Amino acid sequence: MGAAHHHEHHEGESLAEAAQRAFERAGEQWTPMRAQIFAALSSSAKPASAYDLAEAVSKVTGRRVAANSVYRILDVFVAANLARRVESANAYIANTHPDCEHDCIFLVCDSCGQASHVDDDGLTGAVRQAAEKAGFTRLRPVIEVRGSCATCSEGDVA
């Protein structure tokens, strides 16, 4: 089994502050709209689409926010390590440890839509090595495992 990666997870105000610090270190501005998008993303119980986030921020601000604008902000968040994209769901989750760069292995529940992640640097390192050996550069491994989370699996037991 590969080595687990240990880091400090943030939540609530601590997460917002860590995200802002990481974003500004990446040379980006923490604007009110970006803060609102991040707040909506970090408060979402499951991976959120740009449309979900646009709707949530529109409700809070009382003005329409376009999904295209949210997509652009999410792209910047991903590049700055503030968010991760769950490829198979075309949705995003807040990175609860934006100061730490590593690859995530997502566990996506097909029943409830929840997504969590585990860190296994040994596994993702092996994927990186295999890709580099095949001539790939600028790697971003995407590993997603689909199935049923523990809560949904409990309901499947007969």
CSV table of C-alpha atoms in Angstrom, one decimal:
chain,number,residue,atom,x,y,z
A,1,MET,CA,0.0,0.0,0.0
A,2,GLY,CA,1.3,3.5,-0.9
A,3,ALA,CA,2.2,6.2,1.5
A,4,ALA,CA,-0.6,8.4,2.7
A,5,HIS,CA,-0.2,12.2,2.5
A,6,HIS,CA,-0.8,14.1,5.7
A,7,HIS,CA,-1.8,17.7,5.9
A,8,GLU,CA,-4.0,20.2,7.8
A,9,HIS,CA,-7.6,20.3,6.7
A,10,HIS,CA,-9.4,23.6,7.0
A,11,GLU,CA,-13.1,24.3,7.3
A,12,GLY,CA,-15.3,27.3,7.6
A,13,GLU,CA,-13.6,30.6,8.1
A,14,SER,CA,-10.2,28.9,8.4
A,15,LEU,CA,-10.7,27.4,4.9
A,16,ALA,CA,-11.7,30.8,3.5
A,17,GLU,CA,-8.6,32.4,5.0
A,18,ALA,CA,-6.3,29.7,3.8
A,19,ALA,CA,-7.8,29.8,0.3
A,20,GLN,CA,-7.4,33.6,0.1
A,21,ARG,CA,-3.8,33.4,1.2
A,22,ALA,CA,-3.0,30.6,-1.3
A,23,PHE,CA,-4.8,32.5,-4.1
A,24,GLU,CA,-2.9,35.8,-3.4
A,25,ARG,CA,0.4,33.9,-3.2
A,26,ALA,CA,-0.5,32.5,-6.7
A,27,GLY,CA,-0.7,36.2,-7.9
A,28,GLU,CA,-4.4,36.3,-8.1
A,29,GLN,CA,-6.9,38.9,-6.6
A,30,TRP,CA,-9.4,37.8,-4.1
A,31,THR,CA,-12.4,39.8,-5.3
A,32,PRO,CA,-15.8,39.8,-3.7
A,33,MET,CA,-17.3,37.6,-6.5
A,34,ARG,CA,-14.4,35.1,-6.2
A,35,ALA,CA,-15.0,35.0,-2.4
A,36,GLN,CA,-18.7,34.4,-2.9
A,37,ILE,CA,-18.1,31.6,-5.4
A,38,PHE,CA,-15.6,30.0,-3.1
A,39,ALA,CA,-18.0,30.3,-0.1
A,40,ALA,CA,-20.7,28.6,-2.1
A,41,LEU,CA,-18.3,25.9,-3.3
A,42,SER,CA,-16.9,25.2,0.2
A,43,SER,CA,-20.4,25.0,1.7
A,44,SER,CA,-21.7,22.6,-0.9
A,45,ALA,CA,-22.4,19.1,0.6
A,46,LYS,CA,-21.4,17.4,-2.7
A,47,PRO,CA,-19.5,18.3,-5.9
A,48,ALA,CA,-21.1,21.4,-7.4
A,49,SER,CA,-21.4,22.4,-11.0
A,50,ALA,CA,-20.9,25.9,-12.3
A,51,TYR,CA,-24.7,26.1,-12.7
A,52,ASP,CA,-25.2,25.1,-9.1
A,53,LEU,CA,-22.8,27.7,-7.9
A,54,ALA,CA,-24.2,30.4,-10.2
A,55,GLU,CA,-27.7,29.8,-8.8
A,56,ALA,CA,-26.4,29.8,-5.1
A,57,VAL,CA,-24.5,33.0,-5.5
A,58,SER,CA,-27.4,34.6,-7.5
A,59,LYS,CA,-29.7,33.9,-4.5
A,60,VAL,CA,-27.3,35.3,-2.0
A,61,THR,CA,-26.5,38.5,-4.0
A,62,GLY,CA,-29.9,39.1,-5.5
A,63,ARG,CA,-28.4,39.5,-8.9
A,64,ARG,CA,-28.0,37.0,-11.7
A,65,VAL,CA,-24.5,35.4,-12.0
A,66,ALA,CA,-23.8,33.7,-15.3
A,67,ALA,CA,-22.5,30.1,-15.3
A,68,ASN,CA,-19.8,31.2,-17.8
A,69,SER,CA,-18.3,33.6,-15.3
A,70,VAL,CA,-18.4,30.9,-12.7
A,71,TYR,CA,-16.6,28.5,-15.0
A,72,ARG,CA,-13.8,31.0,-15.5
A,73,ILE,CA,-13.4,31.5,-11.8
A,74,LEU,CA,-13.4,27.8,-11.2
A,75,ASP,CA,-10.6,27.4,-13.8
A,76,VAL,CA,-8.6,29.9,-11.8
A,77,PHE,CA,-9.4,28.2,-8.6
A,78,VAL,CA,-8.2,24.8,-9.9
A,79,ALA,CA,-5.0,26.3,-11.3
A,80,ALA,CA,-4.4,27.9,-7.9
A,81,ASN,CA,-5.1,24.7,-6.0
A,82,LEU,CA,-8.3,26.1,-4.3
A,83,ALA,CA,-10.6,23.6,-6.0
A,84,ARG,CA,-10.5,20.2,-7.5
A,85,ARG,CA,-12.6,19.1,-10.5
A,86,VAL,CA,-14.4,15.8,-10.3
A,87,GLU,CA,-14.1,14.9,-13.9
A,88,SER,CA,-16.8,12.2,-14.1
A,89,ALA,CA,-19.4,14.5,-12.5
A,90,ASN,CA,-18.3,17.7,-14.3
A,91,ALA,CA,-18.4,19.3,-10.9
A,92,TYR,CA,-16.0,20.8,-8.4
A,93,ILE,CA,-15.2,20.6,-4.7
A,94,ALA,CA,-13.2,23.0,-2.5
A,95,ASN,CA,-9.7,21.8,-1.6
A,96,THR,CA,-9.7,21.8,2.2
A,97,HIS,CA,-5.9,22.0,2.2
A,98,PRO,CA,-5.0,24.7,-0.4
A,99,ASP,CA,-1.5,25.1,0.9
A,100,CYS,CA,-0.6,21.5,-0.1
A,101,GLU,CA,0.0,20.3,-3.6
A,102,HIS,CA,-0.7,16.7,-4.4
A,103,ASP,CA,-2.8,14.4,-6.5
A,104,CYS,CA,-6.2,13.2,-5.2
A,105,ILE,CA,-8.0,9.9,-5.6
A,106,PHE,CA,-11.7,10.7,-5.6
A,107,LEU,CA,-14.3,8.3,-4.3
A,108,VAL,CA,-17.6,9.2,-5.9
A,109,CYS,CA,-20.9,7.7,-4.7
A,110,ASP,CA,-23.2,6.8,-7.6
A,111,SER,CA,-26.2,6.8,-5.2
A,112,CYS,CA,-26.0,10.1,-3.4
A,113,GLY,CA,-23.4,12.0,-5.4
A,114,GLN,CA,-21.1,12.6,-2.5
A,115,ALA,CA,-17.4,12.7,-3.3
A,116,SER,CA,-14.5,12.4,-0.9
A,117,HIS,CA,-10.9,12.0,-1.6
A,118,VAL,CA,-8.0,9.9,-0.3
A,119,ASP,CA,-4.4,10.7,-0.7
A,120,ASP,CA,-2.0,8.0,-1.6
A,121,ASP,CA,1.2,9.4,-3.0
A,122,GLY,CA,2.5,5.9,-3.7
A,123,LEU,CA,-0.4,5.1,-6.1
A,124,THR,CA,-0.4,8.5,-7.8
A,125,GLY,CA,3.4,8.5,-7.9
A,126,ALA,CA,3.3,5.1,-9.8
A,127,VAL,CA,0.7,6.6,-12.2
A,128,ARG,CA,3.0,9.6,-12.8
A,129,GLN,CA,6.1,7.3,-13.4
A,130,ALA,CA,4.2,5.2,-15.9
A,131,ALA,CA,3.0,8.2,-17.8
A,132,GLU,CA,6.5,9.8,-17.8
A,133,LYS,CA,7.9,6.5,-19.0
A,134,ALA,CA,5.4,6.7,-21.9
A,135,GLY,CA,6.6,10.2,-22.7
A,136,PHE,CA,3.9,12.3,-21.1
A,137,THR,CA,4.8,15.6,-19.5
A,138,ARG,CA,2.9,18.3,-17.5
A,139,LEU,CA,1.0,15.5,-15.7
A,140,ARG,CA,-2.2,15.8,-13.8
A,141,PRO,CA,-3.3,12.3,-12.9
A,142,VAL,CA,-7.1,12.0,-12.5
A,143,ILE,CA,-8.1,8.9,-10.5
A,144,GLU,CA,-11.8,8.5,-9.7
A,145,VAL,CA,-13.4,5.4,-8.1
A,146,ARG,CA,-17.2,5.1,-8.5
A,147,GLY,CA,-19.3,3.0,-6.2
A,148,SER,CA,-21.4,3.4,-3.1
A,149,CYS,CA,-20.3,5.3,0.0
A,150,ALA,CA,-20.6,3.8,3.4
A,151,THR,CA,-23.9,5.4,4.2
A,152,CYS,CA,-25.5,4.3,0.9
A,153,SER,CA,-24.0,0.8,1.2
A,154,GLU,CA,-25.7,0.4,4.6
A,155,GLY,CA,-29.0,0.6,2.9
A,156,ASP,CA,-28.0,-2.0,0.3
A,157,VAL,CA,-27.5,-4.7,3.0
A,158,ALA,CA,-30.3,-7.2,3.0
